[in-house]
Structures are given as C-alpha cells and as structure tokens.
Tab-separated table of C-alpha atoms and ligand atoms in Angstrom:
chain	number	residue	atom	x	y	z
M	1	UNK	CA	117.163	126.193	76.814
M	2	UNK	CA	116.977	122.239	75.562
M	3	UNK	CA	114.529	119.677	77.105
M	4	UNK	CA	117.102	117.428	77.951
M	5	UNK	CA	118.737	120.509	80.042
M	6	UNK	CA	120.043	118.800	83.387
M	7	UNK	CA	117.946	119.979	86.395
M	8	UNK	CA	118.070	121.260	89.628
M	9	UNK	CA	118.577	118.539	92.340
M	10	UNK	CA	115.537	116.875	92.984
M	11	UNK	CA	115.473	113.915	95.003
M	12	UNK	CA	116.240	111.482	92.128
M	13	UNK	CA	119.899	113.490	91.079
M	14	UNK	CA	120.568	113.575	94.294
M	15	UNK	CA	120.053	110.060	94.986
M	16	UNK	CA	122.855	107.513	95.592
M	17	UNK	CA	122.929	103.519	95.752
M	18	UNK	CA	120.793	100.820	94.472
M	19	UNK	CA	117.466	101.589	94.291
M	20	UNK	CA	114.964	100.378	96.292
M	21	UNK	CA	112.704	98.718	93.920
M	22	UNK	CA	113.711	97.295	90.707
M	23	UNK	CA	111.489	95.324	88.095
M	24	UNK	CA	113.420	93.785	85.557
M	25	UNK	CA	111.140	92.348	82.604
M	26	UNK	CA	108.093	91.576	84.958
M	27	UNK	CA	105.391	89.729	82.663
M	28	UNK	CA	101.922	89.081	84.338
M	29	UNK	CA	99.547	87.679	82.100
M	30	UNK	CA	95.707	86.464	82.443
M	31	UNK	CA	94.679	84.138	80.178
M	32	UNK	CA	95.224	86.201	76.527
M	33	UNK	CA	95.762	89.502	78.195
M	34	UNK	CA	98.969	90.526	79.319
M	35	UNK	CA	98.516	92.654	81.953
M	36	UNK	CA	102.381	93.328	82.624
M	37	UNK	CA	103.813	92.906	79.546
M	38	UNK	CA	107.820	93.277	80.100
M	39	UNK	CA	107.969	95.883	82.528
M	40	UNK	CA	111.243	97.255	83.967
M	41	UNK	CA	111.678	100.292	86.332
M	42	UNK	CA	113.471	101.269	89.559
M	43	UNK	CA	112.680	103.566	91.994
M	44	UNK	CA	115.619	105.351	93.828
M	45	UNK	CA	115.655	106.193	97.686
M	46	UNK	CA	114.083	109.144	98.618
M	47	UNK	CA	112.217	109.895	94.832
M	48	UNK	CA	108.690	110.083	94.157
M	49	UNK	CA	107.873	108.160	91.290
M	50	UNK	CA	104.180	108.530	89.431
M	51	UNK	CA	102.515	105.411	87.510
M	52	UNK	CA	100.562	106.912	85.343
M	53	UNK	CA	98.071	105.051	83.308
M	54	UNK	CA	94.445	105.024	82.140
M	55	UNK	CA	92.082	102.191	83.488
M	56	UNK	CA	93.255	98.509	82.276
M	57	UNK	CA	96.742	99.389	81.528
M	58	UNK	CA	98.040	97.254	84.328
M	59	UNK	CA	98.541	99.400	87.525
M	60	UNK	CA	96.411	97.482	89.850
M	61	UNK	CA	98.409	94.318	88.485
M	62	UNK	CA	101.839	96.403	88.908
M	63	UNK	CA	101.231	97.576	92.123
M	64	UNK	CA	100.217	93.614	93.330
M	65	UNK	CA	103.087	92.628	92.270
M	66	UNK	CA	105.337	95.771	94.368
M	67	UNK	CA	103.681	94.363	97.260
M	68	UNK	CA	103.767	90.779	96.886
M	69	UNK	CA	100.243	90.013	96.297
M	70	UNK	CA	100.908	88.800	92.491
M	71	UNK	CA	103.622	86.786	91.546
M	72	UNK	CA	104.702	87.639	88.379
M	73	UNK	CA	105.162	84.956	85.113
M	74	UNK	CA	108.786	85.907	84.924
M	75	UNK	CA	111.134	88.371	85.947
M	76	UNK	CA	112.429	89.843	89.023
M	77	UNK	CA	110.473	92.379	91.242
M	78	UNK	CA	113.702	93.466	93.869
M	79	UNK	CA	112.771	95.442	97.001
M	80	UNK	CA	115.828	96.360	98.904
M	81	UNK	CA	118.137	93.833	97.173
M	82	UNK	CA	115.612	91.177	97.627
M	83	UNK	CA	113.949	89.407	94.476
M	84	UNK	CA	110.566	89.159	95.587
M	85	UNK	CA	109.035	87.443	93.185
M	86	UNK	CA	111.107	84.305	94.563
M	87	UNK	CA	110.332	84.300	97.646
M	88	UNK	CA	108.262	81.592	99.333
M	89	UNK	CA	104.556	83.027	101.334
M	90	UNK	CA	106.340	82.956	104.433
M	91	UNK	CA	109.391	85.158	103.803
M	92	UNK	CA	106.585	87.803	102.124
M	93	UNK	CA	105.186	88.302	105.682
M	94	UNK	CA	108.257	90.105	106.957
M	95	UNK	CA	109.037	92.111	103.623
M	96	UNK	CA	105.568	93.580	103.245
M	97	UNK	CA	106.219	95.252	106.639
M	98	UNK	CA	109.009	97.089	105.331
M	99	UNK	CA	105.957	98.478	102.404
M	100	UNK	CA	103.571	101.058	103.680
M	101	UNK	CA	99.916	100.913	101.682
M	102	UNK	CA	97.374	103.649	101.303
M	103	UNK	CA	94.156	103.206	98.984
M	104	UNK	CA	91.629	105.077	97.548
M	105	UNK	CA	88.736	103.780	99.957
M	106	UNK	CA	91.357	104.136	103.068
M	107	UNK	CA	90.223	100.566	104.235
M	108	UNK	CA	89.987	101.650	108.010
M	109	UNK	CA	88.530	99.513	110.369
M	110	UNK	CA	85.018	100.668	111.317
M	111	UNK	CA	84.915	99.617	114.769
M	112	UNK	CA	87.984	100.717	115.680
M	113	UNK	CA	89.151	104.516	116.726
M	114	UNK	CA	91.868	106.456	115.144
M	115	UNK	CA	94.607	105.958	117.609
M	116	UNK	CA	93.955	102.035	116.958
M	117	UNK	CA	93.880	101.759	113.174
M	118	UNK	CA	97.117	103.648	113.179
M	119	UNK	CA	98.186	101.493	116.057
M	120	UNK	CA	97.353	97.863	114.205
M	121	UNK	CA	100.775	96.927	112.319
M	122	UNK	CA	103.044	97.536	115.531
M	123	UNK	CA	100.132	95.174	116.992
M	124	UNK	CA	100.097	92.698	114.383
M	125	UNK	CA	104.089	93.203	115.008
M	126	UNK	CA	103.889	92.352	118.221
M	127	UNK	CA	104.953	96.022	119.903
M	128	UNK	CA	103.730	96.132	123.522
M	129	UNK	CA	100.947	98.821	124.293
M	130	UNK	CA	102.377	101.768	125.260
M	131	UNK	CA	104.990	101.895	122.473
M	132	UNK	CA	102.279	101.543	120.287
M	133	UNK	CA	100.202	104.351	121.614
M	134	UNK	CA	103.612	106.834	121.384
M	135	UNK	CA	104.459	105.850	118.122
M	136	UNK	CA	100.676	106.431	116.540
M	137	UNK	CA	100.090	109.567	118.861
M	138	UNK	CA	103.257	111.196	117.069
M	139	UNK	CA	102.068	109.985	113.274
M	140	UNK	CA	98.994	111.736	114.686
M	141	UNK	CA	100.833	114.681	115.261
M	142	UNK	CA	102.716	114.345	111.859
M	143	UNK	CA	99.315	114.470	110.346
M	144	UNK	CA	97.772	116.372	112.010
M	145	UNK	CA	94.910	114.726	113.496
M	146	UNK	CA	95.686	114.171	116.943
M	147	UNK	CA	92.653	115.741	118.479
M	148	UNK	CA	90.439	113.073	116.596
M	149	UNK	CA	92.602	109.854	118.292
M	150	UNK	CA	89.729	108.494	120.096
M	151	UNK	CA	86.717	109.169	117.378
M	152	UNK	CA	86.137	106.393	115.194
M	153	UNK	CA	86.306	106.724	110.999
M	154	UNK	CA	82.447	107.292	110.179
M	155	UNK	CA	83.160	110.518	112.148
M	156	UNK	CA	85.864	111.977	110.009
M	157	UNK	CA	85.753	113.060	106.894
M	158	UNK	CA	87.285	111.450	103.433
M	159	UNK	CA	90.683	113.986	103.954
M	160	UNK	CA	90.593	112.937	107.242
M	161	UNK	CA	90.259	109.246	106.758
M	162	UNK	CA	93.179	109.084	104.271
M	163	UNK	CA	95.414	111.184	106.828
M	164	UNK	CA	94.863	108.734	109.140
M	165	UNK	CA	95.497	105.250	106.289
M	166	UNK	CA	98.773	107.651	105.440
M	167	UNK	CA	99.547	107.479	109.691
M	168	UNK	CA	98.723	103.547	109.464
M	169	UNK	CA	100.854	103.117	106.527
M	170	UNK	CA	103.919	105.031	108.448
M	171	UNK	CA	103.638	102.885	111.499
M	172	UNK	CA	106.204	100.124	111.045
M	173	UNK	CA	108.777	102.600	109.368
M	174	UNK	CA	108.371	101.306	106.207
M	175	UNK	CA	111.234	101.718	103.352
M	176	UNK	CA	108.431	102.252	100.716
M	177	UNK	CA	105.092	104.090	100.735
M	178	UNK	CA	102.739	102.816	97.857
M	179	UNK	CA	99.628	105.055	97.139
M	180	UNK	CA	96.839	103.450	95.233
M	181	UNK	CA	94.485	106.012	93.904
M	182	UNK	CA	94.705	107.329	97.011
M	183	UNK	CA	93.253	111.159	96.370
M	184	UNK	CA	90.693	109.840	93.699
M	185	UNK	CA	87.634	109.743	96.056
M	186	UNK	CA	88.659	112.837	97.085
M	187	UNK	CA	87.233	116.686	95.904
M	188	UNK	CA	89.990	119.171	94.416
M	189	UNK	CA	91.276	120.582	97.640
M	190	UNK	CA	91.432	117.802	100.017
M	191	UNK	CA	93.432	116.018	96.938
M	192	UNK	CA	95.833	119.278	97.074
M	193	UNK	CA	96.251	118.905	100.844
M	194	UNK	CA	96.446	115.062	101.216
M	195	UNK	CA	99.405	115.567	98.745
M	196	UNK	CA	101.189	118.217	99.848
M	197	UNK	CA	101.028	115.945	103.417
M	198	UNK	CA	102.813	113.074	101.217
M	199	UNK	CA	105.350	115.542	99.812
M	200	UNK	CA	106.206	116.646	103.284
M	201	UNK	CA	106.444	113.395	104.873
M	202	UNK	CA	108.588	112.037	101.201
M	203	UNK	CA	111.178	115.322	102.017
M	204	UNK	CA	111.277	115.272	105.829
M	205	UNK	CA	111.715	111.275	106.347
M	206	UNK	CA	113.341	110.654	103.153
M	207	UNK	CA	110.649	108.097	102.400
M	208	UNK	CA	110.464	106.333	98.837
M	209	UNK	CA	106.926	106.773	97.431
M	210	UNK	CA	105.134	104.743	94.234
M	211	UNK	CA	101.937	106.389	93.308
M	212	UNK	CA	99.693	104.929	90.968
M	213	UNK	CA	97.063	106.955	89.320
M	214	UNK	CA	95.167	107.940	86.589
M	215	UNK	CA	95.586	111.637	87.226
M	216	UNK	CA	98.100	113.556	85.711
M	217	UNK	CA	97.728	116.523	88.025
M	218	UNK	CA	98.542	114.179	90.807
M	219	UNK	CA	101.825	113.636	89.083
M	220	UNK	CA	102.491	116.738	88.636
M	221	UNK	CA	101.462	118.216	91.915
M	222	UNK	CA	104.187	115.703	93.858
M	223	UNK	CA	106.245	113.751	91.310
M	224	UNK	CA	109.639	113.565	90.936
M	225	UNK	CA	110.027	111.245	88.040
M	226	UNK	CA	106.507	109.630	85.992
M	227	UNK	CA	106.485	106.735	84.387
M	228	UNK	CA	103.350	106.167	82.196
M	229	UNK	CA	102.091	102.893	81.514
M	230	UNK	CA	99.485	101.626	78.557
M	231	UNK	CA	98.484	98.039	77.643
M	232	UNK	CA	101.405	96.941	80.027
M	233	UNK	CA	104.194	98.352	78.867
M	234	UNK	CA	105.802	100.926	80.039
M	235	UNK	CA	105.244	103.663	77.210
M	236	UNK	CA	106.964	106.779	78.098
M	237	UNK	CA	109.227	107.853	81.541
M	238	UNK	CA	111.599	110.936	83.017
M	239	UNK	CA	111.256	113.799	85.150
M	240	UNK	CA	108.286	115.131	85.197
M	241	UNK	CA	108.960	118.369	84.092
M	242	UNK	CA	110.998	116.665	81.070
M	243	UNK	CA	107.722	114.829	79.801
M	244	UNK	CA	105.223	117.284	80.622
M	245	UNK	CA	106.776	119.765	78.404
M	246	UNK	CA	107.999	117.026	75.627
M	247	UNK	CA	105.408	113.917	75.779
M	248	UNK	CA	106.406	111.547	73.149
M	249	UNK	CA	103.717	108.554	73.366
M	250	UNK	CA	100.588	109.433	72.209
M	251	UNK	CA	99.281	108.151	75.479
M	252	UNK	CA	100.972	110.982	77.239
M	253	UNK	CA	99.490	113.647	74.800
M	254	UNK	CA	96.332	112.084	75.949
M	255	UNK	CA	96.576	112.070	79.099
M	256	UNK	CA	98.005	115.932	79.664
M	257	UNK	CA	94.840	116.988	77.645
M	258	UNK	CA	93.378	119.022	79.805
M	259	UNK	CA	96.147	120.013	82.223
M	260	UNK	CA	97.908	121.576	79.323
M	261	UNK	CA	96.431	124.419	77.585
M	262	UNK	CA	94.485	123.405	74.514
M	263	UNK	CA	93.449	125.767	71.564
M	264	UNK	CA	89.188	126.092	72.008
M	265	UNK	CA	87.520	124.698	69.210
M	266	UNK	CA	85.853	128.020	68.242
M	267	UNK	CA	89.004	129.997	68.173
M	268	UNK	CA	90.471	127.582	65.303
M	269	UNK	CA	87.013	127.639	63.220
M	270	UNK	CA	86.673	131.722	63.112
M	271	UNK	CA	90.730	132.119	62.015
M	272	UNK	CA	90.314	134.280	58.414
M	273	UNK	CA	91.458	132.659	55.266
M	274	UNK	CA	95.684	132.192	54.974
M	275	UNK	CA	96.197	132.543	58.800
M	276	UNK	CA	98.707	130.203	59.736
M	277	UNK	CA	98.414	128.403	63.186
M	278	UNK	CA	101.430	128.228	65.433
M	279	UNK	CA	101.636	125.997	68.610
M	280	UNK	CA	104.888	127.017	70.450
M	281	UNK	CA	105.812	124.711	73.558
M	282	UNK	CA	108.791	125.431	75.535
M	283	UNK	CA	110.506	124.527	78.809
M	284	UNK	CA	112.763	125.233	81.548
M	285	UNK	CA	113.348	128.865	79.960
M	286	UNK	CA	110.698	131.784	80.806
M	287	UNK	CA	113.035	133.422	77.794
M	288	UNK	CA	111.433	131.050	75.160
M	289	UNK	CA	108.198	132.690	75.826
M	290	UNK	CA	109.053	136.248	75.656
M	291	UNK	CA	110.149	135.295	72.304
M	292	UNK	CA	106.347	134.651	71.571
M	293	UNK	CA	105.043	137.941	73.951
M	294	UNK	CA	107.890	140.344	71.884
M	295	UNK	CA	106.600	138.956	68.152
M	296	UNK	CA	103.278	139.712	69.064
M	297	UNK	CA	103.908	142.522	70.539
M	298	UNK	CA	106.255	144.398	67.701
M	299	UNK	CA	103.948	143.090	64.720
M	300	UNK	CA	100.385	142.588	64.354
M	301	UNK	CA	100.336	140.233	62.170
M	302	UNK	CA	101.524	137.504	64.656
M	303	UNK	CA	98.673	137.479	67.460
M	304	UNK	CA	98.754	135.258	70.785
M	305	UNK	CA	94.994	133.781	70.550
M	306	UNK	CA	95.505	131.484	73.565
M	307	UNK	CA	98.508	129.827	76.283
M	308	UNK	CA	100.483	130.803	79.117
M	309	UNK	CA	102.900	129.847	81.287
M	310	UNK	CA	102.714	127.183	84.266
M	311	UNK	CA	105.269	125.455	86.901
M	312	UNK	CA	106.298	121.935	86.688
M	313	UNK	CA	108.540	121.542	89.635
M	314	UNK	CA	109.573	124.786	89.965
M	315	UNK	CA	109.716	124.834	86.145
M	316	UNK	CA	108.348	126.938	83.951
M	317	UNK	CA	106.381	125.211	81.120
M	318	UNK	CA	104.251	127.281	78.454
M	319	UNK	CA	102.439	126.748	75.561
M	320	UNK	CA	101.037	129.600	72.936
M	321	UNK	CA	99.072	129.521	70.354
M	322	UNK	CA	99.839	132.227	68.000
M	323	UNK	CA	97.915	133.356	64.280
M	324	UNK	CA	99.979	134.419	61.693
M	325	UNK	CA	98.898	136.771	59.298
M	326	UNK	CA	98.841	135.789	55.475
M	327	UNK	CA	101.202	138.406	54.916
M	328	UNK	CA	103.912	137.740	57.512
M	329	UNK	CA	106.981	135.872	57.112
M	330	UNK	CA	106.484	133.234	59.213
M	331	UNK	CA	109.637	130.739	58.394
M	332	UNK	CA	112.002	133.291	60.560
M	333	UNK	CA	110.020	132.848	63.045
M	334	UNK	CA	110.130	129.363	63.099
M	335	UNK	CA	113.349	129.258	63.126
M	336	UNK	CA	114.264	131.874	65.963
M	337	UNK	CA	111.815	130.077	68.182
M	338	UNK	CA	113.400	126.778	67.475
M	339	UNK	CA	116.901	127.763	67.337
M	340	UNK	CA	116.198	128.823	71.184
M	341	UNK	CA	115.153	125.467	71.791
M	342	UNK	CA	111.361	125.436	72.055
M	343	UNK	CA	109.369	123.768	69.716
M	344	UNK	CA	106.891	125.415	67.016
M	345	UNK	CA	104.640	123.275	65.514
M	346	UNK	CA	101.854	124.693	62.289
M	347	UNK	CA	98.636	123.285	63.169
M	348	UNK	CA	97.045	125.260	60.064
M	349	UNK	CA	98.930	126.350	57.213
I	401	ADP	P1	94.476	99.117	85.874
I	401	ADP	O1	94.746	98.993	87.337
I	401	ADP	O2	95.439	100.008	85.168
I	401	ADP	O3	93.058	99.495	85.596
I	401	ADP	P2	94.718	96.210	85.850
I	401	ADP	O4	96.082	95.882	86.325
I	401	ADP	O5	93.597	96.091	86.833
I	401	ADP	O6	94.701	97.682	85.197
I	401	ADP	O7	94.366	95.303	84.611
I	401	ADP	C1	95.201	95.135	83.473
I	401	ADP	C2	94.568	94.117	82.536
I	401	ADP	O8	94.590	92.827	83.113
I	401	ADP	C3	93.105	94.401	82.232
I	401	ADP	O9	92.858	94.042	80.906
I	401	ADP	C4	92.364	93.508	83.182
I	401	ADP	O10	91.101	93.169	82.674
I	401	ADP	C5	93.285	92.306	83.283
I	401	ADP	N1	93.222	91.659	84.603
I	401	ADP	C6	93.656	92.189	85.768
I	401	ADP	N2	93.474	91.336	86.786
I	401	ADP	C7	92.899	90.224	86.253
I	401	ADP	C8	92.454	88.962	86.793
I	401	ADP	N3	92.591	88.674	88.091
I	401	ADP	N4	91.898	88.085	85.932
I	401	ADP	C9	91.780	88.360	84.617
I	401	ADP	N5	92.181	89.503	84.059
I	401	ADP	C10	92.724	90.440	84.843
C-alpha cells in the first residue's frame, strides 16, 4: 500500500466541471492581523469539503467571505463562475439564494412554527402560499420532522432545531450548503445523527457542502476532502483518509490528537531499560497491520503495548505502538514495515 494510493470514487474523483466555488489568493485583513492570508481552494460539485481550523485561524472570516458578507482585500471568491467578490450589494441578493446556511445556534425564528421558518426564503422569494407549504412539508419529510410542522422552536430540541435550519437552508434549492459549527452545541449522538442527515441529503441531491469546524471527528465522520486552516493560510489539504493517516503540518498532528490513538503517558514511563519504542502508522492496507500482529505474535521480544485499527471512509487506518526488546533486531523490522509502505517511526531508542 502507499498513501498517495488512488482511491475508490468518492464524490470528488468522480466529479466533473468547474467547481463550484473557487478562491484564488483571497486576503482579508483587520488592521495588523490577517485573517485570510492568501487563501486558494475550490470545492467541486457534489464533494464535501471540511475547514478545519482551531479558533482565530480565519474560518468565521472564510466562511463571510463564501457567502458574501466580507469582501475580501484582493482576490477572487467565484461561486458558479461568478467572482463574487466584485459584485456590487445588489447583485449579492440573488447569489446568496443560490447558498444554503446552517449555524451552530440554528437562528430560528422564535415566534414562528416549523412549517414557517422552513417556509421563509420561498417567502422572502416571493413563492405564493401553497407552493411554499408543499415545498417545506416535503424538506419536513426529508428530515424527518414533519409531525412537529406546527410546534414552534422552544418546543424542539437542539437535534431537532438544526434539522429544521438544515430544511430552511434546502428551501430555495440552493447550489451550496455551508455549515457553520453547526453540530458544536450539540451532545455526541445528536452530532452523529445531524451528520449522517447531511451526508444523506450531500449523496441523494448531489448537493455541494462547506463545513467549517473545529472538530476533526466531524471531518471525518462526513468529509470527502479537508482542508485545514491556521493563522490564515491554508496549512495542509486532501482526502481525508490521505491526511488522517499522513498529517504533515504540525497543526494537523494537533488537531487528530485525540481521535488518533496516542501512547498513555504511563505506558512510556514503566518501558525497562534498552526497549526501543516503535510507532507504526499505516493506511489503506489492513495487510500493513498484520505485519505488526504476526511480529508480535512469532517473537516476544516485539510486544504491541497500544493501537488498533479504525475506518476513514471506508478506509482502514491503524496505528501501533510496539516495544522492542534490547535484544531484538529491530532494523529488519523497520525496514519490512516500511518497504510495505507504512511508516515506523522510534519514539525511544
Ligand atoms: P475563527 O472563525 O477561525 O475563530 P476568525 O475568522 O473569526 O477565526 O478570525 C481570524 C482572525 O481575524 C482573528 O485573529 C480575529 O481576531 C480577527 N478578526 C476577525 N474578524 C475581525 C473583525 N471584524 N475585526 C478585527 N479583527 C477580526
């Protein structure tokens, strides 16, 4: 296996065309601080892209700018062909339609029930009354909260609330879905579900989705591609699968700390004198890691103290941390594991 094997067909292979947004060089700064500092990405039909960044790396500014509510310094932000960032206030009206918005505090309108917050951009298009009430009755339906169309948002909960700002956003048929946070005020398993509803609604309506976040599990519960972002550059992007199981900015280390498997402090401290420390990461090939489970099993002087094995769409990605005995030879090893492409890395010789 190699991590820059090709991969199976997700939506971004398989897309064709210009892509739907495309930043060329955006710069956005405030005062000293440049909060979009030369950015340049594109987002193809039909992919799920992940901004992933921690707070103050310029995702709030980058997402402003998607939707027309920043105007970069220079550079071009292109949504469908169109340079946004040139446009006069007026011609922003119509584009922004053609962007669907969900947030992380669902900004529903409190006096208003379900059926009408989903209902207000076909209003505020002009769409007569009963074509409204079809269209948000079936997003309903597609979300699955049609029995709760006439109760008002203080009577739902927060899963509930964001399946109906996802509905909202869907209303107008928007070419672009950006997600803002939008599963950070949520707990663990209403986070799972709201995604696998974006997932679903990304596959069957082909929709293009930006989500921003500071969550690398949300990336890699629904991305197809991540881009990570840090003092407003854009630091590190690919597939998901690709970076998750080869991070090259240090930012990216950081941020999968946590989701990857990481050797317990105690483990490292209570190793007897000589034992070498191996950290083997590997990709794309479950063969990579029998390597690891065979060594350990057919000598004991190489010993797995901690890893395993997870998916990153549909791939597998494992980590092991193996202790070498003093005795062993540990440079064939090495070299069998790396000559399979995964990588083995001594933490303690
Ligand atoms: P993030 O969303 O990743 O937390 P932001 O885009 O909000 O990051 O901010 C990026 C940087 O730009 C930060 O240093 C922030 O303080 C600064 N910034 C953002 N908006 C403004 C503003 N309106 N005025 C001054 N500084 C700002």
């Amino acid at each position: 296996m190699s991590y820059q094997d090709g991969s199976q067909g997700t939506a971004v292979e398989n897309a064709t065309g210009a892509p739907v947004v495309e930043l060329v060089d955006v710069q956005r700064h405030f005062g000293a601080t440049p909060a979009l500092d030369g950015v340049s990405l594109s987002v193809q039909k039909g992919e799920i892209l992940g901004i992933i960044g921690r707070s103050g790396a310029g995702k709030s500014t980058l997402i402003r700018c998607l939707n027309g509510l920043e105007r970069p310094d220079s550079g071009s932000v292109i949504i469908e062909g169109q340079d946004i960032a040139k446009l006069p206030e007026s011609a922003l009206h119509p584009l922004r339609r053609r962007i669907g918005m969900i947030f992380q505090h669902f900004n529903l309108l409190s006096a208003k029930t379900v059926i009408e917050n989903v209902a207000l951009p076909l209003k505020i298009e002009g769409r007569g009354r009963a074509e409204r009430l079809t269209r948000a009755a079936e997003l309903l339906d597609l979300v699955g909260l049609s029995d709760k169309r006439d109760a008002y948002p203080a009577q739902l909960s927060g899963g509930q609330k964001q399946r109906v700002g996802i509905a909202r956003a869907l209303a107008a048929r928007p070419s672009l879905l950006l997600s803002d946070e939008a599963t950070s005020a949520l707990d663990p398993e209403t986070t799972r579900s709201i995604l696998d509803l974006l997932k679903r609604i990304n596959r069957e309506l082909g929709l293009t989705v930006v989500l921003i976040t500071h969550e690398m599990e949300v990336v890699r519960a629904i991305g197809d591609r991540v881009a990570v972002i840090d003092k407003g550059k854009i630091v590190e992007e690919g597939p998901v699968w690709s970076v998750f199981s080869n991070p090259a900015a240090d930012i990216t280390r950081r941020l999968l700390a946590g989701i990857l498997p990481e050797l317990p402090a105690h483990l490292a401290a209570t190793l007897p004198p000589g034992t070498r420390l191996v950290q083997v990461d590997f990709a794309g090939n479950l063969d990579d890691g029998r390597l690891v489970l065979d060594r350990s099993s057919e000598s004991r002087a190489f010993r797995i103290l901690h890893g395993g094995v997870d998916y990153v769409q549909e791939r597998p990605v494992g980590r092991f941390f193996i202790a070498v005995n003093d005795t062993a030879d540990l440079d064939p090893f090495l070299a069998t594991v790396r000559a399979s492409g995964a990588r083995a890395e001594v933490l303690v010789r």
